[in-house]
Amino acid sequence: LIQQAVPHLEKTKGNIIIISSNLSTLIIPLLTVYSVTKAALDHLTRCLAVDLGSKGIRVNSVNPGYVKTNIGRDFGVD
């Protein structure tokens, strides 16, 4: 999707915002796969920022914290 958007973003000096999580930097039992995928998104953000910055495309990520929900309780994060 990003590859397809680059030509347009280059013309418009657009932005890419990637949604990650603060769990990209934390270790919580039973959330290993989730944490690793979010850490990968953080690294993707840094790499894309370097690769696309010269084209005038800004790349950032947002890493929201925990929001109390029932699913969190199920994982013992309550």
Short mmCIF file of C-alpha atoms in Angstrom, two decimals:
data_model
loop_
_atom_site.label_atom_id
_atom_site.label_comp_id
_atom_site.label_asym_id
_atom_site.label_seq_id
_atom_site.Cartn_x
_atom_site.Cartn_y
_atom_site.Cartn_z
CA LEU A 1 0.00 0.00 0.00
CA ILE A 2 2.80 2.39 0.88
CA GLN A 3 4.60 1.62 -2.39
CA GLN A 4 1.44 2.47 -4.32
CA ALA A 5 0.99 5.73 -2.40
CA VAL A 6 4.56 7.04 -2.75
CA PRO A 7 4.13 8.71 -6.18
CA HIS A 8 1.10 10.68 -4.96
CA LEU A 9 2.69 11.50 -1.61
CA GLU A 10 5.82 12.71 -3.40
CA LYS A 11 3.77 15.12 -5.53
CA THR A 12 1.79 16.42 -2.57
CA LYS A 13 4.59 16.29 0.04
CA GLY A 14 2.28 14.06 2.04
CA ASN A 15 2.66 12.22 5.32
CA ILE A 16 2.47 8.61 6.43
CA ILE A 17 1.23 7.91 9.95
CA ILE A 18 1.73 4.38 11.28
CA ILE A 19 -0.20 3.21 14.34
CA SER A 20 1.97 1.16 16.68
CA SER A 21 1.74 0.69 20.45
CA ASN A 22 3.71 1.34 23.59
CA LEU A 23 3.89 -2.46 23.85
CA SER A 24 6.56 -2.28 21.16
CA THR A 25 8.98 -1.51 24.00
CA LEU A 26 7.47 -3.63 26.78
CA ILE A 27 7.50 -7.34 27.57
CA ILE A 28 4.18 -8.72 28.78
CA PRO A 29 3.47 -12.45 29.06
CA LEU A 30 1.15 -13.84 26.37
CA LEU A 31 1.55 -10.74 24.18
CA THR A 32 4.86 -11.67 22.54
CA VAL A 33 3.61 -11.77 18.95
CA TYR A 34 1.68 -8.52 19.36
CA SER A 35 4.71 -6.76 20.88
CA VAL A 36 7.04 -8.02 18.16
CA THR A 37 4.74 -6.87 15.37
CA LYS A 38 4.47 -3.42 16.94
CA ALA A 39 8.26 -3.25 17.33
CA ALA A 40 8.53 -4.11 13.63
CA LEU A 41 6.19 -1.22 12.82
CA ASP A 42 8.41 1.13 14.84
CA HIS A 43 11.44 0.00 12.86
CA LEU A 44 9.53 0.25 9.57
CA THR A 45 8.67 3.83 10.51
CA ARG A 46 12.33 4.72 11.06
CA CYS A 47 13.44 3.03 7.82
CA LEU A 48 10.70 4.67 5.75
CA ALA A 49 11.49 8.06 7.27
CA VAL A 50 15.07 7.73 6.03
CA ASP A 51 14.10 6.31 2.62
CA LEU A 52 11.27 8.73 1.87
CA GLY A 53 12.48 11.87 3.63
CA SER A 54 14.54 12.90 0.61
CA LYS A 55 11.31 12.82 -1.44
CA GLY A 56 9.62 15.21 0.95
CA ILE A 57 7.46 12.52 2.56
CA ARG A 58 7.31 12.61 6.35
CA VAL A 59 6.81 9.30 8.17
CA ASN A 60 5.82 9.11 11.83
CA SER A 61 4.23 6.62 14.17
CA VAL A 62 1.82 6.98 17.05
CA ASN A 63 2.35 4.65 20.00
CA PRO A 64 -0.75 4.87 22.19
CA GLY A 65 -0.69 3.39 25.67
CA TYR A 66 -2.98 0.97 27.41
CA VAL A 67 -6.72 1.52 27.27
CA LYS A 68 -8.68 -0.39 29.89
CA THR A 69 -10.92 -2.91 28.09
CA ASN A 70 -12.28 -6.39 28.73
CA ILE A 71 -9.64 -7.95 26.48
CA GLY A 72 -6.93 -6.48 28.70
CA ARG A 73 -8.52 -8.09 31.73
CA ASP A 74 -8.48 -11.44 29.92
CA PHE A 75 -4.70 -11.12 29.57
CA GLY A 76 -4.21 -10.04 33.17
CA VAL A 77 -3.23 -6.47 32.25
CA ASP A 78 -6.11 -4.94 34.21
#
